[in-house]
Amino acid sequence: MPGHAAYDIGPGSLRLIEGDITVDDADAIVNAANSALAGGGGVDGAIHRAAGPKLPAACRDIIARIGSLPAGGAVITPGFELPARHIIHTVGPIWRGGETGEPEALRSAYAQSINRAVEHGLTTVAFPAVSTGVYGFPVHLAAPIALGVMAEALRGGRLREVRMYLHGTAAFGVWRSAADALFGGN
Ligand code: AR6
């Protein structure tokens, strides 16, 4: 059975889900993109495949307008063929040892993603573990950073539900331990 855990945080809730984010029907799913919004491997590739051919054009329009999306930034597009109505594209930092602003940039990636959701009146958001794949951010350091930003948004009533998708049993276990430590296990 794939892992699942739920936590009440303020008036909202956080769910940790072991599985594929592209099947989620949240108001928005977040994509771990690159600065060119050019598509790629990992969760980015999966989201592009599932969203269909209109997504690259929407991404190109944004890049034509803003140049490139820096690490820690986030932009929103429609979800096109996804069950989710919107995609929030964020760029996490590339891990270079942790002394070059990576934790701050990762915090910003989550916070700016939440800002885009709130600006569009969205209350349920699904996240992947940004930067912890190709970009190499250690999972045990990423989890408490991400969970802290999510908890702040839930406690403040800015979001109603956050769904955190983890790929694989090992990643799920790390995130569940971090969430149990922060929010109390059950
Ligand atoms: N659902 C949920 N999580 C997934 C899925 C999925 N379908 N597929 C992979 N993951 P990564 P990054 C997990 O590498 O580190 C791309 O090429 C994966 O196991 O997708 O931010 C972009 O274009 C990992 O835990 O993103 C960028 O160039 C997590 O998602 C670059 O990779 C993130 O891994 C971004 O690297």
CSV table of C-alpha atoms and ligand atoms in Angstrom, one decimal:
chain,number,residue,atom,x,y,z
A,1,MET,CA,0.0,0.0,0.0
A,2,PRO,CA,1.5,3.4,-0.9
A,3,GLY,CA,2.1,5.7,2.0
A,4,HIS,CA,-0.4,8.3,3.2
A,5,ALA,CA,-0.5,10.6,6.2
A,6,ALA,CA,-2.7,13.5,7.2
A,7,TYR,CA,-2.2,16.3,9.7
A,8,ASP,CA,-4.6,19.0,10.9
A,9,ILE,CA,-2.8,22.4,10.8
A,10,GLY,CA,-4.8,25.4,12.0
A,11,PRO,CA,-8.0,25.5,10.1
A,12,GLY,CA,-6.5,23.5,7.2
A,13,SER,CA,-4.9,20.1,6.5
A,14,LEU,CA,-1.7,18.7,5.1
A,15,ARG,CA,-1.6,15.3,3.4
A,16,LEU,CA,1.5,13.4,2.5
A,17,ILE,CA,0.9,11.1,-0.5
A,18,GLU,CA,3.2,8.5,-2.0
A,19,GLY,CA,2.3,8.6,-5.7
A,20,ASP,CA,2.1,10.5,-9.0
A,21,ILE,CA,1.2,14.1,-8.8
A,22,THR,CA,-0.2,14.3,-12.4
A,23,VAL,CA,-3.4,12.4,-11.4
A,24,ASP,CA,-4.3,14.9,-8.6
A,25,ASP,CA,-7.4,17.0,-9.0
A,26,ALA,CA,-6.2,19.9,-6.8
A,27,ASP,CA,-7.0,23.5,-7.8
A,28,ALA,CA,-3.3,23.6,-8.8
A,29,ILE,CA,-0.4,21.2,-9.0
A,30,VAL,CA,3.1,22.6,-8.7
A,31,ASN,CA,5.8,21.8,-11.3
A,32,ALA,CA,9.5,21.5,-10.4
A,33,ALA,CA,10.6,23.4,-13.6
A,34,ASN,CA,13.7,24.9,-15.0
A,35,SER,CA,14.4,28.7,-15.5
A,36,ALA,CA,13.6,28.4,-19.2
A,37,LEU,CA,10.2,26.6,-18.6
A,38,ALA,CA,11.5,24.3,-21.3
A,39,GLY,CA,10.3,21.0,-20.0
A,40,GLY,CA,12.7,18.3,-19.0
A,41,GLY,CA,12.8,15.0,-17.1
A,42,GLY,CA,11.4,14.0,-13.7
A,43,VAL,CA,8.2,15.5,-12.5
A,44,ASP,CA,8.4,18.3,-15.2
A,45,GLY,CA,8.5,15.7,-18.0
A,46,ALA,CA,5.5,13.8,-16.4
A,47,ILE,CA,3.5,17.0,-16.1
A,48,HIS,CA,4.2,18.1,-19.6
A,49,ARG,CA,3.2,14.7,-21.0
A,50,ALA,CA,0.0,14.7,-19.0
A,51,ALA,CA,-0.9,18.4,-19.7
A,52,GLY,CA,-0.6,18.0,-23.5
A,53,PRO,CA,0.7,20.1,-26.4
A,54,LYS,CA,-0.8,23.5,-25.3
A,55,LEU,CA,1.5,23.7,-22.3
A,56,PRO,CA,4.8,24.5,-24.1
A,57,ALA,CA,3.2,27.4,-25.9
A,58,ALA,CA,1.9,28.8,-22.7
A,59,CYS,CA,5.4,28.5,-21.2
A,60,ARG,CA,7.0,30.2,-24.2
A,61,ASP,CA,4.6,33.1,-23.9
A,62,ILE,CA,5.6,33.6,-20.2
A,63,ILE,CA,9.4,33.4,-21.0
A,64,ALA,CA,8.9,35.9,-23.9
A,65,ARG,CA,7.4,38.3,-21.3
A,66,ILE,CA,9.7,37.8,-18.3
A,67,GLY,CA,13.0,36.6,-19.8
A,68,SER,CA,13.6,33.7,-17.5
A,69,LEU,CA,12.3,32.5,-14.2
A,70,PRO,CA,14.9,32.7,-11.4
A,71,ALA,CA,15.3,30.0,-8.7
A,72,GLY,CA,12.8,30.8,-6.1
A,73,GLY,CA,10.2,32.3,-8.5
A,74,ALA,CA,6.8,30.9,-9.6
A,75,VAL,CA,4.4,31.5,-12.4
A,76,ILE,CA,1.0,30.0,-13.2
A,77,THR,CA,-0.6,28.5,-16.4
A,78,PRO,CA,-3.8,26.6,-17.1
A,79,GLY,CA,-3.7,22.8,-16.4
A,80,PHE,CA,-4.9,22.0,-20.0
A,81,GLU,CA,-5.5,18.2,-20.1
A,82,LEU,CA,-4.6,17.6,-16.4
A,83,PRO,CA,-7.3,16.9,-13.8
A,84,ALA,CA,-5.9,20.0,-12.0
A,85,ARG,CA,-7.2,23.3,-13.2
A,86,HIS,CA,-3.8,25.1,-13.0
A,87,ILE,CA,-0.1,24.4,-13.0
A,88,ILE,CA,2.2,26.6,-10.9
A,89,HIS,CA,5.7,26.4,-12.3
A,90,THR,CA,8.5,27.0,-9.8
A,91,VAL,CA,12.2,26.7,-10.1
A,92,GLY,CA,14.1,25.2,-7.1
A,93,PRO,CA,17.8,25.9,-6.5
A,94,ILE,CA,20.5,23.5,-7.8
A,95,TRP,CA,22.3,22.1,-4.7
A,96,ARG,CA,25.9,23.3,-4.5
A,97,GLY,CA,26.7,22.4,-0.9
A,98,GLY,CA,24.2,24.6,0.9
A,99,GLU,CA,26.3,27.7,1.4
A,100,THR,CA,25.1,29.6,-1.7
A,101,GLY,CA,21.5,30.5,-0.7
A,102,GLU,CA,20.0,27.1,-1.5
A,103,PRO,CA,17.8,26.9,1.6
A,104,GLU,CA,16.4,30.5,1.1
A,105,ALA,CA,15.8,29.8,-2.6
A,106,LEU,CA,13.9,26.6,-1.8
A,107,ARG,CA,11.8,28.4,0.8
A,108,SER,CA,11.0,31.1,-1.7
A,109,ALA,CA,10.0,28.5,-4.4
A,110,TYR,CA,7.3,27.1,-2.0
A,111,ALA,CA,6.3,30.6,-0.7
A,112,GLN,CA,6.0,32.1,-4.2
A,113,SER,CA,4.0,29.1,-5.4
A,114,ILE,CA,1.6,29.6,-2.6
A,115,ASN,CA,1.4,33.3,-3.4
A,116,ARG,CA,0.4,32.5,-7.0
A,117,ALA,CA,-2.3,30.2,-5.7
A,118,VAL,CA,-3.7,32.7,-3.3
A,119,GLU,CA,-3.7,35.5,-5.9
A,120,HIS,CA,-5.9,33.3,-8.1
A,121,GLY,CA,-8.3,32.3,-5.4
A,122,LEU,CA,-7.1,28.7,-5.2
A,123,THR,CA,-7.3,26.9,-1.9
A,124,THR,CA,-6.0,23.3,-2.6
A,125,VAL,CA,-2.5,22.9,-3.9
A,126,ALA,CA,-0.4,19.8,-4.6
A,127,PHE,CA,3.4,20.0,-4.5
A,128,PRO,CA,6.2,17.6,-5.6
A,129,ALA,CA,9.5,17.6,-3.7
A,130,VAL,CA,11.1,20.5,-5.5
A,131,SER,CA,14.9,20.3,-6.1
A,132,THR,CA,15.3,16.9,-4.6
A,133,GLY,CA,15.7,15.0,-7.8
A,134,VAL,CA,18.1,16.2,-10.6
A,135,TYR,CA,18.8,19.4,-8.7
A,136,GLY,CA,20.3,17.3,-5.8
A,137,PHE,CA,18.9,19.1,-2.7
A,138,PRO,CA,19.2,16.6,0.2
A,139,VAL,CA,15.7,15.3,1.0
A,140,HIS,CA,16.2,15.5,4.8
A,141,LEU,CA,17.0,19.2,4.6
A,142,ALA,CA,14.3,20.0,2.0
A,143,ALA,CA,11.5,18.5,4.0
A,144,PRO,CA,11.5,20.7,7.1
A,145,ILE,CA,11.9,23.8,4.9
A,146,ALA,CA,8.9,22.9,2.7
A,147,LEU,CA,6.8,21.8,5.6
A,148,GLY,CA,7.5,25.0,7.5
A,149,VAL,CA,6.2,27.2,4.6
A,150,MET,CA,3.2,25.0,4.1
A,151,ALA,CA,2.3,25.1,7.8
A,152,GLU,CA,2.5,28.9,7.9
A,153,ALA,CA,0.0,29.2,4.9
A,154,LEU,CA,-2.4,26.6,6.5
A,155,ARG,CA,-2.3,28.2,10.0
A,156,GLY,CA,-2.9,31.6,8.4
A,157,GLY,CA,-5.9,30.3,6.5
A,158,ARG,CA,-4.3,31.2,3.2
A,159,LEU,CA,-4.8,27.6,1.9
A,160,ARG,CA,-7.3,25.0,2.9
A,161,GLU,CA,-5.4,21.9,1.9
A,162,VAL,CA,-1.9,21.1,0.8
A,163,ARG,CA,-1.0,17.7,-0.7
A,164,MET,CA,2.6,16.8,-0.8
A,165,TYR,CA,3.5,14.1,-3.3
A,166,LEU,CA,6.5,11.9,-2.7
A,167,HIS,CA,8.0,9.6,-5.2
A,168,GLY,CA,9.0,6.3,-3.6
A,169,THR,CA,8.9,4.7,-0.2
A,170,ALA,CA,12.2,6.1,1.0
A,171,ALA,CA,11.3,9.8,0.2
A,172,PHE,CA,7.8,9.3,1.8
A,173,GLY,CA,9.4,8.0,5.0
A,174,VAL,CA,11.8,11.0,5.3
A,175,TRP,CA,8.9,13.4,4.8
A,176,ARG,CA,6.6,11.6,7.2
A,177,SER,CA,9.3,11.6,9.9
A,178,ALA,CA,9.8,15.4,9.4
A,179,ALA,CA,6.1,16.0,9.5
A,180,ASP,CA,5.6,13.8,12.6
A,181,ALA,CA,8.4,15.8,14.4
A,182,LEU,CA,6.9,19.2,13.4
A,183,PHE,CA,3.1,18.5,13.7
A,184,GLY,CA,2.9,15.4,16.0
A,185,GLY,CA,2.6,11.8,14.7
A,186,ASN,CA,-0.4,9.5,15.0
B,1,AR6,N1,4.9,12.7,-9.2
B,1,AR6,C1,5.5,13.2,-8.1
B,1,AR6,N2,6.8,13.3,-7.9
B,1,AR6,C2,7.6,13.0,-8.9
B,1,AR6,C3,7.1,12.5,-10.2
B,1,AR6,C4,5.7,12.4,-10.3
B,1,AR6,N3,5.2,12.0,-11.5
B,1,AR6,N4,8.2,12.3,-11.0
B,1,AR6,C5,9.3,12.6,-10.3
B,1,AR6,N5,9.0,13.0,-9.0
B,1,AR6,P1,12.9,16.4,-10.3
B,1,AR6,P2,14.2,19.0,-9.5
B,1,AR6,C6,9.9,13.4,-7.9
B,1,AR6,O1,14.2,15.9,-10.8
B,1,AR6,O2,15.2,18.2,-8.6
B,1,AR6,C7,13.7,18.6,-14.7
B,1,AR6,O3,14.4,18.1,-15.8
B,1,AR6,C8,11.3,13.0,-8.0
B,1,AR6,O4,11.5,11.7,-7.5
B,1,AR6,O5,11.7,16.2,-11.1
B,1,AR6,O6,13.6,20.2,-9.0
B,1,AR6,C9,13.4,20.1,-14.8
B,1,AR6,O7,13.1,20.5,-16.1
B,1,AR6,C10,11.9,14.0,-7.0
B,1,AR6,O8,11.8,13.6,-5.6
B,1,AR6,O9,13.0,18.0,-10.1
B,1,AR6,C11,14.6,20.8,-14.2
B,1,AR6,O10,15.6,20.9,-15.2
B,1,AR6,C12,11.1,15.2,-7.2
B,1,AR6,O11,9.9,14.8,-7.9
B,1,AR6,C13,15.1,19.8,-13.2
B,1,AR6,O12,14.6,18.5,-13.6
B,1,AR6,C14,11.8,16.3,-7.9
B,1,AR6,O13,12.7,15.8,-8.9
B,1,AR6,C15,14.5,20.1,-11.8
B,1,AR6,O14,15.0,19.3,-10.9
